Amino acid sequence: FVFNILCIGETGLGKSTLMDSLFNTNFESTPSTHNLPNVKLKAHTYELQESNVQLKLTLVETVGYGDQINKEDSFKSIVDYIDTQFEYYLQEELKVKRLLSTYHDTRVHTCLYFICPTGHGLKSIDLVCMKKLDTKVNVIPIIAKADTISKSELQKFKTKIITELRSNGVEIYECPTEDETVADVNSNMNSHVPFAVVGSTDFAKVANKMVRARQYPWGTVQVENESHCDFVKLREMLIRTNMEDLREKTHDKHYELYRKMRLEQ
Amino acid sequence: FVFNILCIGETGLGKSTLMDSLFNTNFESTPSTHNLPNVKLKAHTYELQESNVQLKLTLVETVGYGDQINKEDSFKSIVDYIDTQFEYYLQEELKVKRLLSTYHDTRVHTCLYFICPTGHGLKSIDLVCMKKLDTKVNVIPIIAKADTISKSELQKFKTKIITELRSNGVEIYECPTEDETVADVNSNMNSHVPFAVVGSTDFAKVANKMVRARQYPWGTVQVENESHCDFVKLREMLIRTNMEDLREKTHDKHYELYRKMRLEQ
Ligand SMILES: Nc1nc2c(ncn2[C@@H]2O[C@H](COP(=O)(O)OP(=O)(O)O)[C@@H](O)[C@H]2O)c(=O)[nH]1
Ligand SMILES: Nc1nc2c(ncn2[C@@H]2O[C@H](COP(=O)(O)OP(=O)(O)O)[C@@H](O)[C@H]2O)c(=O)[nH]1
């Protein structure tokens, strides 16, 4: 089982922390600095056991995204990375003697776009970036560090984001609802997008159990408490219910479009 | 009593909310959008009663700071604004028949620079901007939306910021410690910089009193609770202990430098 996730977001938005939380592990990662001259991507591949399945997970994270004073080239390295993985697959597919079944597929199955929890809406860089990526990868926007936003502000913020995405023609990933067995669960998930997530590498004792949490003087945010944030929904959507659909859409929709445009050149 | 504050920071960092909290009032302000093509400044002047003194307060806020994909011109409008106020004063000062005692002084007495609570350090734009302003205005860096940062992360973050400011030669405002009557209070204040602040336009009932607070499902952040954030220290430093020193340094140090460079041209 291969699964590849690309995380895009400004430095310090909790990308590494969220990945550790989602996969319940401590991925090796050196904390990023804010002063890279251009956006880099760092990719790591890990072998994990997830729901009794052997998972070959590749996590790709942007480094320095949004930090430059001039952000015009922020997208180039991201788009290049996605296209390069399509290109490798295409080259393998076009071989006379090929081994697609054992080929290590590095195509990006989903892009988690981390939105800054300003409360006001999307930034220009968010809209421009997601618009460049929506025909190349399944885009899932998430509100990072959602413990910054109170319940009353959150619904307004989510509505504003969805409105801005729609009015700018940005296509985001939607969980499939044709299959009756998952239709209800999936349309419920779709109604909560963008998921407001909180991640943590720390644990706290709550009701005699050690749970992932962020402790503040005024209270403890429990990552897996659904009345605190949408972390559980994101994990459900990403890893449990829709991993197969994300891989299929990458192959049948995004890769096909790349291949068609590439072979028409 | 005239006092002029310039607030610089990205959209959604809580600038208007903090001003409402500091002066315990509801300043008229339309929420900002993220898509201005360049940075604007909006200034409002208010008549307030503060600690039994009639205060003519001018609040200047950046609009659209840090939102542009290319941030190179972000500083120009800010520097121009500060210099323009010095220029108006200089023109009045140079008049033969002048009325300095009734002149409405619009020179910026302090610049509150709002730092994004990433936990990682300053962004390039923060360093470049504060470096451009430190010889023109009293710069007070503050960590915005400090309820995003846990106690254990906060000290590391503050240390990182101070280190980066020092290694980049950025001069920030320091409360005066020569006067024995305020030396202790002021050096204690200086040791807490950058102040980690939380603001709120909402109130909650705590111990039978209505206090400014942000309510979350996991707890209530009390703006004026000193174990929750440094809001009280900022208010103390700005409005109660050092307002006079901020005005004096603006006149004796920053304005004099402007005047000297201007008259040498
Ligand atoms: N308030 C809050 N802070 C978080 C959250 N996740 C991570 N952090 C903190 O934010 C800082 C940056 O996190 P990190 O995962 O290194 O961000 P990255 O640069 O995007 O990989 C660290 O101090 C984390 O403890 C969250 O959900 N909420
Ligand atoms: N977590 C947190 N949110 C805040 C704080 N202050 C303001 N906000 C929220 O952040 C959003 C933007 O605040 P606003 O004052 O309009 O920011 P401005 O654009 O910088 O003027 C609003 O939803 C506020 O309720 C704070 O101290 N902490």
XYZ file of C-alpha atoms in Angstrom, chain A residues 7-255:
249
model
C 1.713 19.353 2.971
C 1.783 22.976 1.912
C 1.806 25.772 4.424
C 3.784 28.552 6.026
C 6.535 27.721 8.474
C 5.184 27.174 11.954
C 1.629 26.248 10.971
C 2.022 22.838 12.619
C 2.599 20.644 9.556
C 5.094 18.241 11.149
C 3.073 18.133 14.359
C -0.083 17.217 12.447
C 1.669 14.421 10.530
C 3.013 12.988 13.804
C -0.509 13.139 15.245
C -2.259 11.636 12.207
C 0.069 8.647 11.989
C 0.666 8.407 15.733
C 4.414 8.400 15.345
C 7.434 10.651 15.730
C 8.710 11.407 12.264
C 12.320 12.594 12.072
C 12.271 16.242 11.257
C 14.491 19.191 12.010
C 12.514 22.356 12.802
C 12.470 24.769 9.887
C 13.827 28.289 9.838
C 12.054 31.219 8.240
C 14.813 32.538 6.049
C 15.196 30.309 3.005
C 15.598 32.262 -0.220
C 13.105 30.048 -2.035
C 10.622 27.301 -1.356
C 12.079 23.804 -1.049
C 10.355 20.493 -0.670
C 11.581 17.766 1.608
C 10.284 14.245 1.134
C 10.661 11.267 3.465
C 9.357 7.746 2.990
C 8.336 5.643 5.980
C 7.163 2.057 6.467
C 4.195 2.008 8.839
C 1.552 -0.306 10.154
C -1.811 1.458 9.778
C -5.088 -0.357 10.519
C -3.350 -3.744 10.040
C -2.044 -2.775 6.634
C 1.604 -2.293 5.697
C 1.773 1.291 4.490
C 4.625 2.839 2.502
C 3.953 6.493 3.303
C 5.771 9.385 1.635
C 5.376 12.765 3.298
C 6.413 15.801 1.314
C 6.471 19.130 3.114
C 7.139 22.598 1.802
C 9.975 24.389 3.553
C 9.958 28.159 3.539
C 6.556 28.535 1.880
C 5.244 32.088 2.236
C 8.403 33.282 3.984
C 10.006 35.087 1.091
C 9.433 38.793 0.711
C 8.620 38.025 -2.923
C 6.444 34.941 -3.101
C 6.030 34.800 -6.870
C 8.190 31.694 -7.215
C 6.584 29.844 -4.311
C 4.530 27.624 -6.548
C 7.136 26.665 -9.108
C 8.925 24.094 -6.948
C 5.609 22.616 -5.817
C 4.162 22.286 -9.337
C 7.519 20.936 -10.597
C 7.533 18.266 -7.896
C 4.009 17.072 -8.696
C 4.665 17.034 -12.450
C 7.983 15.228 -11.992
C 6.269 12.335 -10.185
C 3.729 12.108 -13.047
C 6.640 12.148 -15.522
C 8.446 9.263 -13.765
C 5.244 7.212 -13.855
C 4.652 8.077 -17.531
C 8.198 7.023 -18.452
C 7.649 3.705 -16.699
C 4.238 3.267 -18.346
C 5.696 3.885 -21.816
C 8.432 1.240 -21.468
C 8.189 -1.856 -23.602
C 9.367 -4.071 -20.744
C 7.783 -2.444 -17.697
C 7.044 -3.421 -14.094
C 4.132 -1.251 -13.037
C 3.059 -3.626 -10.279
C 6.367 -3.268 -8.451
C 6.960 0.333 -9.444
C 7.237 2.613 -6.402
C 4.493 5.110 -7.180
C 5.489 8.544 -5.925
C 2.580 10.490 -7.436
C 1.017 12.815 -4.903
C -2.304 11.353 -3.762
C -3.377 14.321 -1.718
C -2.301 17.857 -0.957
C -3.157 19.173 2.499
C -3.211 22.943 2.236
C -2.674 24.570 5.643
C -4.679 27.763 6.059
C -3.488 30.356 8.581
C -6.146 30.800 11.322
C -6.579 34.549 10.851
C -10.356 34.458 11.127
C -10.626 36.793 8.116
C -10.424 34.527 5.067
C -7.835 33.246 2.602
C -4.659 35.103 1.654
C -3.852 35.849 -2.005
C -1.077 33.241 -1.920
C -3.580 30.583 -0.747
C -5.990 31.216 -3.616
C -3.282 31.466 -6.278
C -1.586 28.299 -5.068
C -4.685 26.146 -4.739
C -5.865 27.340 -8.159
C -2.567 26.208 -9.702
C -2.839 22.818 -8.044
C -6.496 21.812 -8.250
C -6.169 20.101 -11.655
C -2.944 18.327 -10.629
C -3.730 16.893 -7.213
C -6.599 16.251 -4.787
C -6.574 19.429 -2.688
C -7.833 19.237 0.892
C -7.752 22.646 2.615
C -7.444 22.527 6.403
C -7.512 25.257 9.009
C -4.268 24.917 10.946
C -3.883 25.578 14.693
C -7.641 25.672 15.056
C -7.314 26.117 18.829
C -6.723 29.795 17.956
C -10.319 30.177 16.824
C -13.338 30.178 19.108
C -16.450 28.165 18.167
C -18.433 31.287 17.289
C -15.708 32.541 14.903
C -15.096 29.158 13.295
C -18.306 28.713 11.329
C -18.014 32.222 9.848
C -14.394 31.536 8.913
C -15.210 28.187 7.265
C -18.061 29.762 5.294
C -15.821 32.612 4.165
C -13.149 30.173 2.970
C -15.599 27.988 1.046
C -17.166 31.079 -0.550
C -13.766 32.412 -1.616
C -12.722 29.034 -3.037
C -15.978 28.750 -5.018
C -15.929 32.316 -6.360
C -12.350 31.750 -7.526
C -13.242 28.463 -9.215
C -10.931 26.370 -7.045
C -11.883 22.697 -7.069
C -11.275 20.948 -3.784
C -11.449 17.219 -3.110
C -14.866 15.892 -2.226
C -15.458 12.508 -0.607
C -17.480 10.349 -3.024
C -21.179 10.051 -2.234
C -22.437 7.750 -5.014
C -21.736 4.594 -3.024
C -24.669 4.179 -0.612
C -22.568 2.474 2.049
C -20.425 5.571 2.567
C -22.718 8.315 1.213
C -23.937 9.525 4.610
C -20.566 9.443 6.351
C -18.948 11.152 3.362
C -21.479 13.903 2.844
C -21.225 14.649 6.576
C -17.448 14.919 6.147
C -17.839 17.177 3.117
C -20.027 19.546 5.130
C -17.223 20.081 7.677
C -14.564 21.077 5.123
C -12.238 22.871 5.639
C -11.426 20.761 8.693
C -10.272 22.816 11.668
C -7.390 20.779 13.068
C -5.167 20.784 16.103
C -2.124 18.565 16.426
C 0.190 17.787 19.301
C 3.329 15.829 20.102
C 2.519 16.128 23.806
C 0.185 14.008 25.889
C -1.914 14.766 28.946
C -3.810 12.619 31.387
C -7.541 13.005 30.826
C -9.973 10.688 32.626
C -7.143 8.256 33.432
C -6.037 7.957 29.798
C -3.011 9.531 28.136
C -4.308 11.530 25.170
C -2.708 13.856 22.633
C -3.284 17.334 23.940
C -2.042 20.892 24.199
C -2.002 22.152 27.743
C -2.704 25.793 28.495
C -3.121 27.553 31.839
C -6.834 27.898 31.042
C -7.524 24.363 29.872
C -6.405 21.386 27.814
C -7.199 20.992 24.116
C -7.727 17.318 23.329
C -6.742 16.570 19.738
C -9.095 13.580 19.461
C -12.054 15.260 21.155
C -14.531 16.016 18.368
C -16.025 18.970 20.236
C -12.531 20.520 20.345
C -11.540 20.183 16.664
C -12.026 18.172 13.450
C -8.841 16.089 13.756
C -10.723 12.796 14.038
C -12.750 13.648 10.903
C -9.588 14.435 8.930
C -7.974 11.181 10.020
C -11.124 9.275 9.158
C -11.410 10.911 5.734
C -7.752 10.609 4.842
C -6.645 7.299 6.219
C -9.707 5.205 6.797
C -12.551 6.005 4.446
C -11.055 7.621 1.361
C -7.444 6.563 0.915
C -8.427 4.327 -1.982
C -10.551 7.000 -3.645
C -7.696 9.528 -3.315
C -5.326 7.099 -5.054
C -7.886 6.310 -7.767
C -8.656 9.959 -8.531
C -4.914 10.661 -8.735
C -4.511 7.913 -11.320
C -7.778 8.202 -13.292
C -8.182 11.966 -13.251
C -5.048 13.984 -12.466
C -2.468 11.652 -14.022
